[in-house]
Amino acid sequence: MRSRLWRGVAAVGVALAALGSGAARAAEVSGVPTYRPAGSAPFSRIESPALLEGLGIPLVFTAKFPDRAKAAVFALPALADPRFVPQLRRYLAGGGRALITARLAARLGRLPAEYADRVYVLRLPERGQGLASLPQDTVDESRNFLLFPLGLNIQAPPRVRVRLLGRNQIQVENCNPWAAGVRIAFHTDRWPRATVLRTEDGAVPVHLNLAAFQVPPRSARVLRMARG
């Protein structure tokens, strides 16, 4: 049963993929900071940030506490920073959003519950289950908890990865062996107004800041916002 105070999502890790196109490699990659302080242990397989990529969360690793970010990801390695807990408390009190793994949450006492409206606790699935076992609304909820401050709302099945490239491009990668339907809503205070998303092989129309398209199996598309 899901706690009234904590929100969670089950997930498992998948391997990180390299950027799939020259356009993606050339653009500056931005996204949600994932805190890994200097001297910390590697992420465990259970807590691997790769699982967040499988939920469509664009990650950017940082060795400095992301106190200026509007949303961030924290796992057990964050405890290598002796100032982590008071920093996290200040961050949440200042309005930041945090996705915290269940293993880390278990070490933080009541802190996640005290800031329940700004904390999403990532819970792991039963052994042997994968991303495909998650309900679609759970996948979208966990993703958009972090993407909302970035001006995005994305609906897509598990194992569809998202990367933010510069100020007007998004890479969407489908790691599934079937075509994946994707819907992206843009908040115009964060993203330029556009009527189409240009791709290498055509264009996707944008209507009322919403674009819907399919990504072929095991492939990636780079979409650039444009007018006409």
Short mmCIF file of C-alpha atoms in Angstrom, two decimals:
data_model
loop_
_atom_site.label_atom_id
_atom_site.label_comp_id
_atom_site.label_asym_id
_atom_site.label_seq_id
_atom_site.Cartn_x
_atom_site.Cartn_y
_atom_site.Cartn_z
CA MET A 1 0.00 0.00 0.00
CA ARG A 2 1.33 3.44 -0.86
CA SER A 3 1.97 5.68 2.16
CA ARG A 4 -0.08 8.86 2.49
CA LEU A 5 3.12 10.76 3.11
CA TRP A 6 5.59 9.14 0.77
CA ARG A 7 5.11 8.50 -2.89
CA GLY A 8 7.07 5.76 -4.53
CA VAL A 9 7.59 3.90 -7.73
CA ALA A 10 9.03 0.49 -8.46
CA ALA A 11 11.79 0.28 -11.00
CA VAL A 12 14.84 -1.71 -12.03
CA GLY A 13 18.04 -0.66 -13.71
CA VAL A 14 18.92 -0.85 -17.36
CA ALA A 15 22.30 -0.10 -18.89
CA LEU A 16 23.07 3.49 -19.81
CA ALA A 17 23.18 4.06 -23.57
CA ALA A 18 25.55 6.33 -25.44
CA LEU A 19 24.11 9.35 -27.20
CA GLY A 20 22.79 8.13 -30.48
CA SER A 21 23.46 10.92 -32.99
CA GLY A 22 25.92 13.60 -33.96
CA ALA A 23 23.37 16.29 -33.08
CA ALA A 24 22.99 14.86 -29.60
CA ARG A 25 26.75 14.68 -29.05
CA ALA A 26 27.28 18.26 -30.23
CA ALA A 27 24.62 19.94 -28.06
CA GLU A 28 25.04 20.72 -24.38
CA VAL A 29 23.23 18.07 -22.34
CA SER A 30 21.16 19.32 -19.40
CA GLY A 31 18.66 17.69 -17.08
CA VAL A 32 18.09 16.64 -13.48
CA PRO A 33 21.19 16.72 -11.20
CA THR A 34 22.06 13.39 -9.63
CA TYR A 35 24.25 13.88 -6.56
CA ARG A 36 27.41 11.79 -6.21
CA PRO A 37 29.86 13.54 -3.86
CA ALA A 38 33.60 13.10 -4.26
CA GLY A 39 34.88 9.97 -2.53
CA SER A 40 31.49 8.24 -2.46
CA ALA A 41 31.03 4.58 -3.28
CA PRO A 42 29.66 3.63 -6.71
CA PHE A 43 25.92 3.32 -7.10
CA SER A 44 24.70 -0.20 -6.38
CA ARG A 45 22.99 -2.20 -9.10
CA ILE A 46 19.71 -1.88 -7.21
CA GLU A 47 20.02 1.91 -6.99
CA SER A 48 21.62 2.39 -10.39
CA PRO A 49 20.73 5.74 -11.97
CA ALA A 50 20.26 3.77 -15.17
CA LEU A 51 16.81 2.80 -13.91
CA LEU A 52 15.84 6.46 -13.96
CA GLU A 53 16.95 6.69 -17.56
CA GLY A 54 14.59 3.81 -18.22
CA LEU A 55 11.78 5.93 -16.76
CA GLY A 56 12.61 8.82 -19.09
CA ILE A 57 14.36 11.04 -16.55
CA PRO A 58 17.31 12.99 -18.04
CA LEU A 59 20.17 12.77 -15.54
CA VAL A 60 23.28 14.91 -15.10
CA PHE A 61 25.80 13.78 -12.47
CA THR A 62 27.27 16.32 -10.07
CA ALA A 63 29.85 16.14 -7.27
CA LYS A 64 28.51 19.37 -5.74
CA PHE A 65 25.25 19.44 -3.82
CA PRO A 66 22.67 20.77 -6.31
CA ASP A 67 21.32 23.49 -4.03
CA ARG A 68 20.22 25.72 -6.93
CA ALA A 69 18.39 23.02 -8.87
CA LYS A 70 14.60 22.91 -8.82
CA ALA A 71 14.63 19.10 -8.82
CA ALA A 72 17.34 16.55 -8.04
CA VAL A 73 18.00 12.83 -7.48
CA PHE A 74 19.65 11.37 -4.36
CA ALA A 75 20.75 7.80 -3.54
CA LEU A 76 22.91 6.14 -0.86
CA PRO A 77 26.21 7.58 -2.18
CA ALA A 78 25.00 11.03 -1.06
CA LEU A 79 25.67 9.98 2.56
CA ALA A 80 29.42 10.22 1.85
CA ASP A 81 28.91 13.96 2.30
CA PRO A 82 28.86 14.58 6.09
CA ARG A 83 26.76 17.71 5.50
CA PHE A 84 24.22 15.95 3.30
CA VAL A 85 21.28 15.75 5.70
CA PRO A 86 21.24 19.43 6.75
CA GLN A 87 21.84 20.44 3.12
CA LEU A 88 18.94 18.29 1.98
CA ARG A 89 16.68 19.76 4.66
CA ARG A 90 17.55 23.33 3.57
CA TYR A 91 17.05 22.36 -0.06
CA LEU A 92 13.56 20.98 0.57
CA ALA A 93 12.60 23.84 2.88
CA GLY A 94 13.55 26.22 0.06
CA GLY A 95 11.11 24.54 -2.33
CA GLY A 96 13.33 22.02 -4.13
CA ARG A 97 12.00 18.65 -5.26
CA ALA A 98 13.90 15.44 -4.48
CA LEU A 99 13.57 11.93 -5.83
CA ILE A 100 15.15 9.74 -3.14
CA THR A 101 15.80 6.02 -3.35
CA ALA A 102 14.07 3.88 -0.74
CA ARG A 103 17.41 2.74 0.68
CA LEU A 104 18.46 6.31 1.31
CA ALA A 105 15.04 7.26 2.67
CA ALA A 106 15.37 4.51 5.28
CA ARG A 107 18.48 6.31 6.60
CA LEU A 108 16.85 9.74 6.82
CA GLY A 109 14.34 9.17 9.60
CA ARG A 110 11.26 11.38 9.30
CA LEU A 111 12.84 13.90 6.95
CA PRO A 112 11.11 12.56 3.78
CA ALA A 113 7.75 12.55 5.58
CA GLU A 114 8.23 16.11 6.81
CA TYR A 115 8.55 17.29 3.21
CA ALA A 116 6.20 14.76 1.62
CA ASP A 117 4.92 17.20 -1.00
CA ARG A 118 8.47 17.67 -2.31
CA VAL A 119 9.87 14.15 -1.91
CA TYR A 120 9.30 11.15 -4.16
CA VAL A 121 10.62 7.90 -2.66
CA LEU A 122 11.75 5.47 -5.34
CA ARG A 123 10.78 1.96 -4.28
CA LEU A 124 12.27 -1.14 -5.86
CA PRO A 125 10.16 -3.95 -7.39
CA GLU A 126 9.90 -7.55 -6.40
CA ARG A 127 12.88 -9.63 -7.45
CA GLY A 128 12.74 -10.57 -11.13
CA GLN A 129 10.28 -7.86 -12.16
CA GLY A 130 11.24 -5.16 -14.62
CA LEU A 131 10.20 -1.73 -15.84
CA ALA A 132 7.57 -3.29 -18.09
CA SER A 133 5.69 -4.49 -14.98
CA LEU A 134 4.97 -0.93 -13.84
CA PRO A 135 1.55 0.66 -14.39
CA GLN A 136 1.72 3.39 -17.00
CA ASP A 137 0.45 6.06 -14.59
CA THR A 138 3.25 5.18 -12.15
CA VAL A 139 5.88 5.56 -14.86
CA ASP A 140 4.50 8.95 -15.92
CA GLU A 141 4.12 10.15 -12.31
CA SER A 142 7.72 9.43 -11.34
CA ARG A 143 9.06 11.03 -14.51
CA ASN A 144 6.95 14.16 -14.38
CA PHE A 145 7.57 14.75 -10.68
CA LEU A 146 11.07 15.79 -11.77
CA LEU A 147 10.31 17.16 -15.23
CA PHE A 148 7.61 19.62 -14.16
CA PRO A 149 10.12 22.21 -12.88
CA LEU A 150 11.94 21.86 -16.22
CA GLY A 151 8.79 22.86 -18.10
CA LEU A 152 7.95 19.42 -19.49
CA ASN A 153 5.28 16.76 -19.14
CA ILE A 154 6.04 13.51 -20.95
CA GLN A 155 3.89 10.42 -21.38
CA ALA A 156 5.73 7.38 -22.69
CA PRO A 157 6.09 3.68 -21.86
CA PRO A 158 8.97 2.33 -19.75
CA ARG A 159 12.41 2.14 -21.37
CA VAL A 160 11.94 5.33 -23.35
CA ARG A 161 14.80 7.66 -22.43
CA VAL A 162 14.89 11.43 -22.70
CA ARG A 163 17.83 13.84 -22.94
CA LEU A 164 17.65 17.62 -23.06
CA LEU A 165 20.02 19.12 -25.61
CA GLY A 166 20.66 22.84 -25.42
CA ARG A 167 17.68 25.19 -25.18
CA ASN A 168 15.50 23.85 -27.99
CA GLN A 169 16.24 20.16 -28.62
CA ILE A 170 15.14 16.89 -27.04
CA GLN A 171 16.44 13.42 -27.78
CA VAL A 172 13.95 10.57 -27.29
CA GLU A 173 15.37 7.04 -27.39
CA ASN A 174 13.18 3.95 -27.53
CA CYS A 175 14.99 0.95 -26.02
CA ASN A 176 12.03 -1.38 -26.57
CA PRO A 177 11.74 -3.95 -29.39
CA TRP A 178 8.46 -2.31 -30.45
CA ALA A 179 7.41 1.19 -31.52
CA ALA A 180 6.66 3.55 -28.64
CA GLY A 181 4.08 6.32 -28.58
CA VAL A 182 5.27 9.54 -26.92
CA ARG A 183 3.40 12.72 -25.94
CA ILE A 184 5.31 15.84 -24.84
CA ALA A 185 3.71 18.98 -23.41
CA PHE A 186 5.87 22.12 -23.24
CA HIS A 187 5.44 24.97 -20.78
CA THR A 188 6.19 28.06 -22.83
CA ASP A 189 7.73 29.97 -19.92
CA ARG A 190 10.61 27.46 -20.09
CA TRP A 191 10.64 26.47 -23.75
CA PRO A 192 10.41 28.56 -26.95
CA ARG A 193 7.06 28.66 -28.71
CA ALA A 194 7.02 26.29 -31.67
CA THR A 195 4.61 24.97 -34.28
CA VAL A 196 6.70 21.92 -35.25
CA LEU A 197 9.44 19.66 -33.94
CA ARG A 198 11.99 19.17 -36.70
CA THR A 199 13.62 15.74 -37.02
CA GLU A 200 16.23 14.28 -39.36
CA ASP A 201 13.50 12.70 -41.45
CA GLY A 202 10.58 15.13 -41.19
CA ALA A 203 8.55 17.15 -38.72
CA VAL A 204 6.11 16.58 -35.86
CA PRO A 205 3.34 19.20 -35.51
CA VAL A 206 2.93 21.02 -32.20
CA HIS A 207 -0.64 22.00 -31.29
CA LEU A 208 -1.39 23.95 -28.11
CA ASN A 209 2.15 23.20 -26.89
CA LEU A 210 1.57 19.44 -27.25
CA ALA A 211 3.31 17.04 -29.64
CA ALA A 212 2.52 13.34 -30.15
CA PHE A 213 4.63 10.94 -32.21
CA GLN A 214 6.04 7.42 -32.39
CA VAL A 215 9.65 6.31 -32.05
CA PRO A 216 10.59 3.11 -33.96
CA PRO A 217 11.97 0.10 -32.06
CA ARG A 218 15.50 0.46 -30.66
CA SER A 219 16.07 3.87 -32.18
CA ALA A 220 16.38 7.53 -31.20
CA ARG A 221 14.99 10.79 -32.55
CA VAL A 222 16.35 14.28 -31.97
CA LEU A 223 13.55 16.86 -32.08
CA ARG A 224 14.30 20.54 -32.57
CA MET A 225 11.66 23.16 -31.79
CA ALA A 226 10.89 25.46 -34.73
CA ARG A 227 8.25 27.75 -36.20
CA GLY A 228 6.69 26.56 -39.44
#
